[in-house]
PDB file of C-alpha atoms in Angstrom:
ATOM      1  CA  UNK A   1      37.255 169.264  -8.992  1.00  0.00           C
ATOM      2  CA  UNK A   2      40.223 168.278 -11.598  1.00  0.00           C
ATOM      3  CA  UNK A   3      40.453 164.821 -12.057  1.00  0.00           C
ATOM      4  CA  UNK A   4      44.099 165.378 -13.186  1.00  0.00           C
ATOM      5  CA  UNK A   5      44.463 166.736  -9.087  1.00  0.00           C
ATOM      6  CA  UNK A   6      45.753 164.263  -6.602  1.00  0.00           C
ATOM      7  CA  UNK A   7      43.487 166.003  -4.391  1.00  0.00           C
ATOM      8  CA  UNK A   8      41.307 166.322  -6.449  1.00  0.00           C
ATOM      9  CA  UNK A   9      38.521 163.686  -4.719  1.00  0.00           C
ATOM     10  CA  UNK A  10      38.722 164.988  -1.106  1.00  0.00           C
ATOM     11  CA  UNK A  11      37.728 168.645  -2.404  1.00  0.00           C
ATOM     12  CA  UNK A  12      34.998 167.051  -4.680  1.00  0.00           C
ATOM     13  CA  UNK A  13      33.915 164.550  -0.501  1.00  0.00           C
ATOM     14  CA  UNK A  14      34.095 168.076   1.442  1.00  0.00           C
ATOM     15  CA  UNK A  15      32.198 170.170  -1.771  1.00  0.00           C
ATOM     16  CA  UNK A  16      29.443 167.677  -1.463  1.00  0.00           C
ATOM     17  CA  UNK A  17      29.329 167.643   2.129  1.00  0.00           C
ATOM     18  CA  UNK A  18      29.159 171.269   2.533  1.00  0.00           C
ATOM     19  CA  UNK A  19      26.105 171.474   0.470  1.00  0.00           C
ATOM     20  CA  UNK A  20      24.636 168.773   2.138  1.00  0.00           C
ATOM     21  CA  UNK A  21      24.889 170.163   5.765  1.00  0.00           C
ATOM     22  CA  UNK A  22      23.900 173.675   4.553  1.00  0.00           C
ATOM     23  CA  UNK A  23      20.220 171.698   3.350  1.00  0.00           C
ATOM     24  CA  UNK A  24      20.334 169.592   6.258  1.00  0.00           C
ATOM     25  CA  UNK A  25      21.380 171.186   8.972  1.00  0.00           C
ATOM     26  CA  UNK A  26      22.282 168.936  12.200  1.00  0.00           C
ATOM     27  CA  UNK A  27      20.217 166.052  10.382  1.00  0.00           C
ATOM     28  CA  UNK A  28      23.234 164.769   8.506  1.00  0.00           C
ATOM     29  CA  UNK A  29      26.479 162.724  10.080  1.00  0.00           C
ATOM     30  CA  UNK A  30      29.398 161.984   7.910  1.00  0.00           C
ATOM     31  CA  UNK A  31      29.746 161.883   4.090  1.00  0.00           C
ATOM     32  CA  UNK A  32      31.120 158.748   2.742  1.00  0.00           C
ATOM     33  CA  UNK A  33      31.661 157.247  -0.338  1.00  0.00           C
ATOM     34  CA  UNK A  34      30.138 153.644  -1.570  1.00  0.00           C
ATOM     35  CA  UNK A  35      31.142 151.730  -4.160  1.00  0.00           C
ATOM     36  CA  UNK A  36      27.719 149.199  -4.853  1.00  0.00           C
ATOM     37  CA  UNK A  37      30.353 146.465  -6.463  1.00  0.00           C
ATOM     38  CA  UNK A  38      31.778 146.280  -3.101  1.00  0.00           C
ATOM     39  CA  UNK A  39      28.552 145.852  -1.678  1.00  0.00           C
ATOM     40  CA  UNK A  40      27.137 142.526  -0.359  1.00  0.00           C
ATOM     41  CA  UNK A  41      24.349 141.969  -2.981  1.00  0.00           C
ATOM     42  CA  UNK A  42      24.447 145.164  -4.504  1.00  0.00           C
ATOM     43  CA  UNK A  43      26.336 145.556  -7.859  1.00  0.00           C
ATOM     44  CA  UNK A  44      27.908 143.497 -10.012  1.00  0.00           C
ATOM     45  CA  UNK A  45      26.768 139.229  -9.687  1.00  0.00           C
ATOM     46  CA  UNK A  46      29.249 137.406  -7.637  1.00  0.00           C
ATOM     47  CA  UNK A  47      27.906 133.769  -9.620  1.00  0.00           C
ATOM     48  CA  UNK A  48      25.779 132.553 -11.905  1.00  0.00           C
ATOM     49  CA  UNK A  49      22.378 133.248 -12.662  1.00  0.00           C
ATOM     50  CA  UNK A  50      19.338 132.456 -14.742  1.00  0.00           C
ATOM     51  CA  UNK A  51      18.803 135.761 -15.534  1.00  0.00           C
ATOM     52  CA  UNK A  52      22.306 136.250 -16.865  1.00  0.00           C
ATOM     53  CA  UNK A  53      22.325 133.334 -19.196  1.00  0.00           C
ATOM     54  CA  UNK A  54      18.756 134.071 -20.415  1.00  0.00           C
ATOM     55  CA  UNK A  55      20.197 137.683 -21.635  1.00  0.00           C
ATOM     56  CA  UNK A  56      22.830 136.383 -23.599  1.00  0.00           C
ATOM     57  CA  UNK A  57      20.278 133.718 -25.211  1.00  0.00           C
ATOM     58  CA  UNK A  58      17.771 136.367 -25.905  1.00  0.00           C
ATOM     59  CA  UNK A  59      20.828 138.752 -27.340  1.00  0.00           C
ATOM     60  CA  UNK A  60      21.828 136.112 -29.988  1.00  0.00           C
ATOM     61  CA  UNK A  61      18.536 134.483 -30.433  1.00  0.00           C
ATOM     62  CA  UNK A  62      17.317 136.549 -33.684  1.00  0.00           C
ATOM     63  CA  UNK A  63      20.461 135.065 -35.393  1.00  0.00           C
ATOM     64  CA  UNK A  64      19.988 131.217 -34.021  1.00  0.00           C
ATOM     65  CA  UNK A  65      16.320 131.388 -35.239  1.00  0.00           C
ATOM     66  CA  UNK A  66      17.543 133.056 -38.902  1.00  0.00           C
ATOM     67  CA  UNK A  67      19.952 130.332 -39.319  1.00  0.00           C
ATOM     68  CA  UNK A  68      17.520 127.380 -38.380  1.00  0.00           C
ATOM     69  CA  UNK A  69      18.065 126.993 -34.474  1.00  0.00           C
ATOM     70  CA  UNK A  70      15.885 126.798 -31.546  1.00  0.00           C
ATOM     71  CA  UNK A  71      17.170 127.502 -28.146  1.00  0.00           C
ATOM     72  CA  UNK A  72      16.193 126.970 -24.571  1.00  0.00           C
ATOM     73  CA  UNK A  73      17.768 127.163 -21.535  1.00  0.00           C
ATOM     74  CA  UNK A  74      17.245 124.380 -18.915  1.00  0.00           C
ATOM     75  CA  UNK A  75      18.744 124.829 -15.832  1.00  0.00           C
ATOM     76  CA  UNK A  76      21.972 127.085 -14.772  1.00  0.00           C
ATOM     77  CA  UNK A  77      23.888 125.930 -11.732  1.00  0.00           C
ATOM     78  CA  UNK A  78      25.785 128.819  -9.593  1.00  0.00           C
ATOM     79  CA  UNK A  79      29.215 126.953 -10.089  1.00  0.00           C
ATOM     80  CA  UNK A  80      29.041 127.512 -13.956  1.00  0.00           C
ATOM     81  CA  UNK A  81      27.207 124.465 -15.363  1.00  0.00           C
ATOM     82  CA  UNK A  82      24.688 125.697 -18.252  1.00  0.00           C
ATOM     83  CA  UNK A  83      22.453 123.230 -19.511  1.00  0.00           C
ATOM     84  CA  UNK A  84      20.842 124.099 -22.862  1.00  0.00           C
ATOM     85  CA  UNK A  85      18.394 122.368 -25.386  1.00  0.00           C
ATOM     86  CA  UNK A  86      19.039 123.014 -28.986  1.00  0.00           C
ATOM     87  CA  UNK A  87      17.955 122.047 -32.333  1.00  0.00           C
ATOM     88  CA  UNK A  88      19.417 123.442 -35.764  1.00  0.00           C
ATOM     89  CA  UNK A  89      23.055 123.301 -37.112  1.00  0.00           C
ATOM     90  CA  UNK A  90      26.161 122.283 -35.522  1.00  0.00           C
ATOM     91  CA  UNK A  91      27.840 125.556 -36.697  1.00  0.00           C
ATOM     92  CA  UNK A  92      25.052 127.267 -34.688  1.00  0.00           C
ATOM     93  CA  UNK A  93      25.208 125.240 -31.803  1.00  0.00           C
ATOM     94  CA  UNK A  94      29.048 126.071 -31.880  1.00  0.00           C
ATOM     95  CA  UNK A  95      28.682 129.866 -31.984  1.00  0.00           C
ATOM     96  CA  UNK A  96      25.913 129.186 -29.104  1.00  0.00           C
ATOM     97  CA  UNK A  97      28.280 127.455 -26.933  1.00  0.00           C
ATOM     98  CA  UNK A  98      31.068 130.089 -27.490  1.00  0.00           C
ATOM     99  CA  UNK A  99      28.325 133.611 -26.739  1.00  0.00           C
ATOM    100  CA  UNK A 100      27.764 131.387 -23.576  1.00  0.00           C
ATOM    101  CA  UNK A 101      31.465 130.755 -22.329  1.00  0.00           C
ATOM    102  CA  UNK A 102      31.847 134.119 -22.457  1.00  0.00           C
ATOM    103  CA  UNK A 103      29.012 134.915 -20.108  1.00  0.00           C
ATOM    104  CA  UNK A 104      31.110 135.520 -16.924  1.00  0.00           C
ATOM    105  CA  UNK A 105      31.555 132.788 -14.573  1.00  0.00           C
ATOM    106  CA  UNK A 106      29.784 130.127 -17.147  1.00  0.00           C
ATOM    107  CA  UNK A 107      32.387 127.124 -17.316  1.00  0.00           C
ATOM    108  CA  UNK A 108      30.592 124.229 -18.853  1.00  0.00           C
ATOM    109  CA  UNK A 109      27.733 124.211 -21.566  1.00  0.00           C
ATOM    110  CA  UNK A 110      25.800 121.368 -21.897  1.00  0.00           C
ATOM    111  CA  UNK A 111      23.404 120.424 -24.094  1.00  0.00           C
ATOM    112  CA  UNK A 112      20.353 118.199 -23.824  1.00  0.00           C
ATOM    113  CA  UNK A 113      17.422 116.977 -25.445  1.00  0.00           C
TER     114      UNK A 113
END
């Protein structure tokens, strides 16, 4: 198939369904496509998570312990709230705050002692 085809995806849908029957026989039904993102808890997050958070921390944390810092993450709330410990420079906490607004659907960071 040519992605440059208009066409070009049907051919690629009955290509792969061909095959398929030929292996399977009368065992298959009908081909069709998924997309996991628009999948119910498949895919891409829909809010926020620990786990997302923590990645970004553990990303940048080789840098925030180089410059003096100490990170930990606290709680993270699924309407954006991040609540964060910290200890080291305010130039570090800055650049912390900022790598975590950028963490998608992160609105507030908070930090506490």
């Amino acid at each position: 198939a040519c992605g440059s085809c208009a066409s070009s995806t049907v051919t690629m849908k009955m290509g792969i369904e061909r095959v398929l029957k030929e292996k399977f026989e009368d065992k298959l039904g009908e081909v069709i496509q998924v997309d996991p993102d628009d999948e119910e808890g498949g895919g891409k997050a829909t809010e926020l998570t620990m786990e997302s958070v923590q990645l970004e921390v553990n990303r940048i944390s080789t840098a925030i312990i180089a410059m003096g810092g100490v990170v930990r993450v606290v709680s993270v709330n699924p309407i954006g709230e991040v609540e964060i410990e910290f200890r080291g420079p305010n130039k570090v906490k800055k650049g912390l705050e900022l790598a975590l607004l950028d963490v998608e659907y992160v609105k507030h960071v908070k930090f506490v002692s």
